């Protein structure tokens, strides 16, 4: 059985695994890597989108993405109407890449639009080329367009971490044995560590809600830590807690450790 933990402060959640059996990163052999040059696109916001594409592609091990400074030596910007022969010449003679991505970015009202060209010469006998237009009118237009470009190149959707609400709570969960025999605190501290009555208290909740755990973190750090150490050493009594001053600075309990309240196993 796991230990329950209440933490006041920063909470960070991570999701592991990918949906639908897709792995976030593929691992090809070293000689299968494709070298990619992403040119800064013409128009306001063109470099932003290009850099986002570089970063996204760099997360996939089947690609080796050339840095923006090296690409800029070949062409500061490259619009969607660039001469294909000159682009191929830069790919071969200047950069040594198999894939080139470039385009033109424009804005109409709230919508950001990128006309993007991709020249793919991994197979010299059967070179591929596509032109596509991507548009978005949200505040996250640049990263979303960059994602769409990468998905177009790879031919598959990018991995998305699990989101809140993706899975519903199993109906059988309510029938399982509770993790803590006193999760509602109606039996005081049974099943939990003792309340220190400085940072953690047992209190009456709103009408009809029973008992609740009350937590304070706006405390002076040093005297509270000294009190906690005395409790562990049996040299302090939570029934007679010290008066610890209030502190709302970054040096307070809230700004540093936070307050942890643990259950039994």
mmCIF file of C-alpha atoms in Angstrom:
data_model
loop_
_atom_site.group_PDB
_atom_site.id
_atom_site.type_symbol
_atom_site.label_atom_id
_atom_site.label_comp_id
_atom_site.label_asym_id
_atom_site.label_seq_id
_atom_site.Cartn_x
_atom_site.Cartn_y
_atom_site.Cartn_z
ATOM 1 C CA UNK A 1 0.000 0.000 0.000
ATOM 2 C CA UNK A 2 1.282 3.440 -0.815
ATOM 3 C CA UNK A 3 1.918 6.292 1.594
ATOM 4 C CA UNK A 4 -0.460 9.214 1.169
ATOM 5 C CA UNK A 5 1.192 12.605 1.094
ATOM 6 C CA UNK A 6 -0.293 16.078 1.222
ATOM 7 C CA UNK A 7 2.107 18.735 -0.082
ATOM 8 C CA UNK A 8 1.437 22.445 0.006
ATOM 9 C CA UNK A 9 3.558 24.225 -2.573
ATOM 10 C CA UNK A 10 4.487 23.211 -6.099
ATOM 11 C CA UNK A 11 2.830 20.154 -7.585
ATOM 12 C CA UNK A 12 4.245 18.684 -10.797
ATOM 13 C CA UNK A 13 2.595 15.800 -12.643
ATOM 14 C CA UNK A 14 4.175 13.747 -15.390
ATOM 15 C CA UNK A 15 2.624 11.238 -17.722
ATOM 16 C CA UNK A 16 4.538 8.189 -18.950
ATOM 17 C CA UNK A 17 3.939 6.191 -22.090
ATOM 18 C CA UNK A 18 2.361 7.057 -25.390
ATOM 19 C CA UNK A 19 -1.102 6.611 -26.744
ATOM 20 C CA UNK A 20 -2.081 4.007 -29.242
ATOM 21 C CA UNK A 21 1.233 2.146 -28.937
ATOM 22 C CA UNK A 22 3.174 5.055 -30.435
ATOM 23 C CA UNK A 23 6.544 5.761 -28.844
ATOM 24 C CA UNK A 24 7.578 9.390 -28.275
ATOM 25 C CA UNK A 25 11.021 8.743 -29.791
ATOM 26 C CA UNK A 26 12.148 6.371 -32.499
ATOM 27 C CA UNK A 27 15.674 4.949 -32.489
ATOM 28 C CA UNK A 28 17.015 4.281 -35.979
ATOM 29 C CA UNK A 29 20.486 3.094 -36.800
ATOM 30 C CA UNK A 30 23.070 5.882 -37.021
ATOM 31 C CA UNK A 31 23.444 5.492 -40.812
ATOM 32 C CA UNK A 32 19.689 5.984 -41.296
ATOM 33 C CA UNK A 33 19.621 9.498 -39.900
ATOM 34 C CA UNK A 34 18.444 12.205 -42.265
ATOM 35 C CA UNK A 35 20.197 15.576 -42.155
ATOM 36 C CA UNK A 36 17.721 18.447 -42.181
ATOM 37 C CA UNK A 37 18.163 22.132 -42.916
ATOM 38 C CA UNK A 38 15.294 24.330 -41.707
ATOM 39 C CA UNK A 39 15.622 27.780 -43.246
ATOM 40 C CA UNK A 40 14.285 30.912 -41.592
ATOM 41 C CA UNK A 41 11.023 31.605 -43.373
ATOM 42 C CA UNK A 42 10.163 34.914 -44.995
ATOM 43 C CA UNK A 43 7.769 37.205 -43.173
ATOM 44 C CA UNK A 44 7.234 38.316 -39.593
ATOM 45 C CA UNK A 45 7.304 35.284 -37.322
ATOM 46 C CA UNK A 46 9.143 33.174 -39.887
ATOM 47 C CA UNK A 47 12.258 32.633 -37.748
ATOM 48 C CA UNK A 48 10.103 31.774 -34.724
ATOM 49 C CA UNK A 49 8.283 29.006 -36.583
ATOM 50 C CA UNK A 50 11.516 27.746 -38.163
ATOM 51 C CA UNK A 51 13.235 27.475 -34.773
ATOM 52 C CA UNK A 52 10.254 25.649 -33.298
ATOM 53 C CA UNK A 53 10.405 23.160 -36.178
ATOM 54 C CA UNK A 54 14.133 22.648 -35.529
ATOM 55 C CA UNK A 55 13.508 21.937 -31.849
ATOM 56 C CA UNK A 56 10.632 19.550 -32.558
ATOM 57 C CA UNK A 57 12.507 17.627 -35.219
ATOM 58 C CA UNK A 58 15.546 17.431 -32.970
ATOM 59 C CA UNK A 59 13.525 15.365 -30.501
ATOM 60 C CA UNK A 60 13.255 12.572 -33.069
ATOM 61 C CA UNK A 61 16.411 10.517 -33.383
ATOM 62 C CA UNK A 62 15.875 9.749 -37.059
ATOM 63 C CA UNK A 63 16.815 13.357 -37.860
ATOM 64 C CA UNK A 64 20.005 15.363 -37.451
ATOM 65 C CA UNK A 65 18.943 19.009 -37.545
ATOM 66 C CA UNK A 66 21.500 21.591 -38.660
ATOM 67 C CA UNK A 67 21.757 24.583 -36.323
ATOM 68 C CA UNK A 68 20.252 27.886 -37.434
ATOM 69 C CA UNK A 69 23.596 29.712 -37.665
ATOM 70 C CA UNK A 70 24.981 27.224 -40.175
ATOM 71 C CA UNK A 71 21.786 27.359 -42.224
ATOM 72 C CA UNK A 72 21.821 31.171 -42.107
ATOM 73 C CA UNK A 73 25.283 31.145 -43.713
ATOM 74 C CA UNK A 74 23.670 29.589 -46.784
ATOM 75 C CA UNK A 75 20.568 31.835 -46.794
ATOM 76 C CA UNK A 76 19.362 34.337 -44.215
ATOM 77 C CA UNK A 77 15.728 33.609 -45.183
ATOM 78 C CA UNK A 78 14.130 31.446 -47.827
ATOM 79 C CA UNK A 79 10.594 32.048 -49.071
ATOM 80 C CA UNK A 80 8.164 29.555 -50.548
ATOM 81 C CA UNK A 81 8.833 30.903 -54.048
ATOM 82 C CA UNK A 82 12.579 30.250 -53.948
ATOM 83 C CA UNK A 83 14.189 28.692 -57.026
ATOM 84 C CA UNK A 84 14.245 24.907 -56.497
ATOM 85 C CA UNK A 85 17.533 24.440 -58.353
ATOM 86 C CA UNK A 86 19.259 26.946 -56.071
ATOM 87 C CA UNK A 87 17.735 25.295 -53.014
ATOM 88 C CA UNK A 88 19.060 21.896 -54.095
ATOM 89 C CA UNK A 89 22.470 23.426 -54.780
ATOM 90 C CA UNK A 90 22.565 24.822 -51.227
ATOM 91 C CA UNK A 91 21.453 21.468 -49.836
ATOM 92 C CA UNK A 92 24.259 19.599 -51.608
ATOM 93 C CA UNK A 93 27.151 22.054 -51.810
ATOM 94 C CA UNK A 94 26.677 24.276 -48.753
ATOM 95 C CA UNK A 95 24.891 22.223 -46.099
ATOM 96 C CA UNK A 96 25.116 18.537 -46.983
ATOM 97 C CA UNK A 97 21.479 17.873 -46.039
ATOM 98 C CA UNK A 98 18.905 15.505 -47.483
ATOM 99 C CA UNK A 99 15.856 17.506 -46.401
ATOM 100 C CA UNK A 100 15.199 21.244 -46.684
ATOM 101 C CA UNK A 101 12.230 23.068 -45.153
ATOM 102 C CA UNK A 102 11.451 26.699 -45.950
ATOM 103 C CA UNK A 103 8.491 28.951 -46.628
ATOM 104 C CA UNK A 104 6.647 32.228 -46.251
ATOM 105 C CA UNK A 105 4.722 33.395 -43.190
ATOM 106 C CA UNK A 106 1.921 35.957 -43.246
ATOM 107 C CA UNK A 107 -0.782 37.217 -40.920
ATOM 108 C CA UNK A 108 -4.350 38.107 -41.857
ATOM 109 C CA UNK A 109 -6.300 39.398 -38.894
ATOM 110 C CA UNK A 110 -5.895 36.920 -36.060
ATOM 111 C CA UNK A 111 -4.788 34.083 -38.341
ATOM 112 C CA UNK A 112 -1.126 33.194 -38.821
ATOM 113 C CA UNK A 113 -0.454 31.354 -42.079
ATOM 114 C CA UNK A 114 2.673 29.556 -43.275
ATOM 115 C CA UNK A 115 3.111 28.340 -46.836
ATOM 116 C CA UNK A 116 5.780 25.674 -46.433
ATOM 117 C CA UNK A 117 7.896 23.798 -48.952
ATOM 118 C CA UNK A 118 9.751 20.573 -48.172
ATOM 119 C CA UNK A 119 12.372 19.108 -50.512
ATOM 120 C CA UNK A 120 13.186 15.523 -49.512
ATOM 121 C CA UNK A 121 16.140 13.945 -51.330
ATOM 122 C CA UNK A 122 16.844 10.965 -49.102
ATOM 123 C CA UNK A 123 16.157 8.792 -52.129
ATOM 124 C CA UNK A 124 18.119 10.461 -54.940
ATOM 125 C CA UNK A 125 16.380 8.281 -57.526
ATOM 126 C CA UNK A 126 12.919 9.269 -56.302
ATOM 127 C CA UNK A 127 13.141 12.716 -54.686
ATOM 128 C CA UNK A 128 9.982 13.963 -52.990
ATOM 129 C CA UNK A 129 8.674 17.478 -52.691
ATOM 130 C CA UNK A 130 5.560 18.898 -51.124
ATOM 131 C CA UNK A 131 4.039 22.308 -50.551
ATOM 132 C CA UNK A 132 1.428 22.814 -47.860
ATOM 133 C CA UNK A 133 -0.326 25.723 -46.162
ATOM 134 C CA UNK A 134 -0.804 25.729 -42.414
ATOM 135 C CA UNK A 135 -2.930 28.272 -40.574
ATOM 136 C CA UNK A 136 -4.046 28.903 -37.006
ATOM 137 C CA UNK A 137 -5.840 31.792 -35.327
ATOM 138 C CA UNK A 138 -5.194 30.993 -31.664
ATOM 139 C CA UNK A 139 -2.640 32.488 -29.281
ATOM 140 C CA UNK A 140 -0.513 29.363 -29.768
ATOM 141 C CA UNK A 141 -0.428 29.655 -33.546
ATOM 142 C CA UNK A 142 3.369 29.398 -33.967
ATOM 143 C CA UNK A 143 3.903 26.206 -31.923
ATOM 144 C CA UNK A 144 0.800 24.561 -33.410
ATOM 145 C CA UNK A 145 1.909 25.324 -36.971
ATOM 146 C CA UNK A 146 5.398 24.011 -36.182
ATOM 147 C CA UNK A 147 3.827 20.812 -34.900
ATOM 148 C CA UNK A 148 1.746 20.427 -38.067
ATOM 149 C CA UNK A 149 4.846 20.861 -40.234
ATOM 150 C CA UNK A 150 6.714 18.149 -38.331
ATOM 151 C CA UNK A 151 3.702 15.832 -38.508
ATOM 152 C CA UNK A 152 3.480 16.403 -42.265
ATOM 153 C CA UNK A 153 7.157 15.551 -42.712
ATOM 154 C CA UNK A 154 7.031 12.453 -40.518
ATOM 155 C CA UNK A 155 3.676 11.254 -41.803
ATOM 156 C CA UNK A 156 2.304 10.656 -38.332
ATOM 157 C CA UNK A 157 0.917 12.544 -35.359
ATOM 158 C CA UNK A 158 3.245 13.809 -32.669
ATOM 159 C CA UNK A 159 3.024 12.119 -29.275
ATOM 160 C CA UNK A 160 0.744 13.948 -26.846
ATOM 161 C CA UNK A 161 1.096 13.511 -23.059
ATOM 162 C CA UNK A 162 -2.042 12.305 -21.256
ATOM 163 C CA UNK A 163 -4.371 15.179 -20.464
ATOM 164 C CA UNK A 164 -6.712 15.693 -17.539
ATOM 165 C CA UNK A 165 -10.050 14.088 -18.374
ATOM 166 C CA UNK A 166 -8.677 11.619 -20.925
ATOM 167 C CA UNK A 167 -9.663 8.700 -18.713
ATOM 168 C CA UNK A 168 -12.690 8.454 -16.448
ATOM 169 C CA UNK A 169 -12.454 7.081 -12.937
ATOM 170 C CA UNK A 170 -13.096 3.304 -12.909
ATOM 171 C CA UNK A 171 -16.557 2.585 -11.450
ATOM 172 C CA UNK A 172 -15.109 -0.193 -9.282
ATOM 173 C CA UNK A 173 -12.745 2.214 -7.527
ATOM 174 C CA UNK A 174 -15.387 3.285 -5.016
ATOM 175 C CA UNK A 175 -15.820 -0.355 -3.949
ATOM 176 C CA UNK A 176 -12.149 -0.901 -3.160
ATOM 177 C CA UNK A 177 -10.735 -0.728 0.337
ATOM 178 C CA UNK A 178 -9.709 2.879 1.161
ATOM 179 C CA UNK A 179 -5.990 3.590 1.117
ATOM 180 C CA UNK A 180 -6.350 5.191 4.541
ATOM 181 C CA UNK A 181 -8.712 3.919 7.224
ATOM 182 C CA UNK A 182 -9.376 7.485 8.350
ATOM 183 C CA UNK A 183 -9.344 9.492 5.137
ATOM 184 C CA UNK A 184 -12.042 11.850 6.395
ATOM 185 C CA UNK A 185 -10.234 12.605 9.699
ATOM 186 C CA UNK A 186 -13.357 11.735 11.678
ATOM 187 C CA UNK A 187 -11.143 9.619 13.946
ATOM 188 C CA UNK A 188 -8.627 12.365 14.556
ATOM 189 C CA UNK A 189 -5.042 11.467 13.707
ATOM 190 C CA UNK A 190 -5.661 7.716 13.418
ATOM 191 C CA UNK A 191 -3.800 6.505 10.332
ATOM 192 C CA UNK A 192 -1.895 9.785 10.021
ATOM 193 C CA UNK A 193 1.083 11.474 11.613
ATOM 194 C CA UNK A 194 0.239 13.659 14.612
ATOM 195 C CA UNK A 195 -0.938 17.214 14.004
ATOM 196 C CA UNK A 196 1.736 19.660 15.130
ATOM 197 C CA UNK A 197 -0.849 22.404 15.777
ATOM 198 C CA UNK A 198 1.435 25.017 14.245
ATOM 199 C CA UNK A 199 1.392 24.085 10.552
ATOM 200 C CA UNK A 200 -1.145 21.232 10.628
ATOM 201 C CA UNK A 201 -4.399 21.202 12.565
ATOM 202 C CA UNK A 202 -7.561 19.130 12.847
ATOM 203 C CA UNK A 203 -10.441 21.532 12.314
ATOM 204 C CA UNK A 204 -14.192 21.555 11.806
ATOM 205 C CA UNK A 205 -15.058 21.825 8.142
ATOM 206 C CA UNK A 206 -17.970 23.691 6.561
ATOM 207 C CA UNK A 207 -21.438 22.660 7.743
ATOM 208 C CA UNK A 208 -22.138 19.092 6.728
ATOM 209 C CA UNK A 209 -18.515 18.360 5.816
ATOM 210 C CA UNK A 210 -17.174 16.967 9.108
ATOM 211 C CA UNK A 211 -13.502 17.252 10.047
ATOM 212 C CA UNK A 212 -10.819 18.630 7.743
ATOM 213 C CA UNK A 213 -7.049 18.995 7.720
ATOM 214 C CA UNK A 214 -6.027 22.626 7.965
ATOM 215 C CA UNK A 215 -2.542 23.558 6.747
ATOM 216 C CA UNK A 216 -0.599 26.778 7.338
ATOM 217 C CA UNK A 217 2.501 27.634 5.376
ATOM 218 C CA UNK A 218 2.836 31.380 6.045
ATOM 219 C CA UNK A 219 5.219 30.660 8.904
ATOM 220 C CA UNK A 220 8.689 31.832 9.938
ATOM 221 C CA UNK A 221 10.905 28.995 8.727
ATOM 222 C CA UNK A 222 13.653 28.713 11.348
ATOM 223 C CA UNK A 223 11.479 28.539 14.501
ATOM 224 C CA UNK A 224 9.097 26.104 12.798
ATOM 225 C CA UNK A 225 11.972 23.811 11.764
ATOM 226 C CA UNK A 226 13.360 23.952 15.308
ATOM 227 C CA UNK A 227 9.936 22.958 16.643
ATOM 228 C CA UNK A 228 9.657 20.052 14.173
ATOM 229 C CA UNK A 229 13.098 18.743 15.199
ATOM 230 C CA UNK A 230 12.095 18.982 18.861
ATOM 231 C CA UNK A 231 8.941 16.982 18.139
ATOM 232 C CA UNK A 232 10.979 14.219 16.475
ATOM 233 C CA UNK A 233 13.317 14.132 19.479
ATOM 234 C CA UNK A 234 10.405 13.953 21.947
ATOM 235 C CA UNK A 235 11.368 17.326 23.397
ATOM 236 C CA UNK A 236 8.164 19.187 22.443
ATOM 237 C CA UNK A 237 4.468 18.602 23.015
ATOM 238 C CA UNK A 238 1.982 19.377 20.190
ATOM 239 C CA UNK A 239 -0.624 20.005 22.882
ATOM 240 C CA UNK A 240 1.467 23.018 23.932
ATOM 241 C CA UNK A 241 2.795 24.356 20.603
ATOM 242 C CA UNK A 242 5.058 27.411 20.431
ATOM 243 C CA UNK A 243 3.907 30.676 18.906
ATOM 244 C CA UNK A 244 5.567 30.810 15.481
ATOM 245 C CA UNK A 245 5.381 34.161 13.746
ATOM 246 C CA UNK A 246 3.745 34.760 10.386
ATOM 247 C CA UNK A 247 6.012 35.152 7.344
ATOM 248 C CA UNK A 248 4.859 35.655 3.746
ATOM 249 C CA UNK A 249 8.294 36.208 2.191
ATOM 250 C CA UNK A 250 10.200 33.834 -0.082
ATOM 251 C CA UNK A 251 12.152 32.765 3.011
ATOM 252 C CA UNK A 252 9.037 31.375 4.685
ATOM 253 C CA UNK A 253 7.967 27.744 4.997
ATOM 254 C CA UNK A 254 5.740 28.254 1.936
ATOM 255 C CA UNK A 255 8.620 29.674 -0.102
ATOM 256 C CA UNK A 256 10.982 26.789 0.653
ATOM 257 C CA UNK A 257 10.048 23.346 2.045
ATOM 258 C CA UNK A 258 6.272 23.614 2.141
ATOM 259 C CA UNK A 259 4.342 21.460 4.608
ATOM 260 C CA UNK A 260 4.193 17.667 4.259
ATOM 261 C CA UNK A 261 1.578 15.589 6.064
ATOM 262 C CA UNK A 262 2.000 11.834 5.854
ATOM 263 C CA UNK A 263 -0.198 8.837 6.433
ATOM 264 C CA UNK A 264 0.751 5.405 7.701
ATOM 265 C CA UNK A 265 1.624 2.791 5.098
#
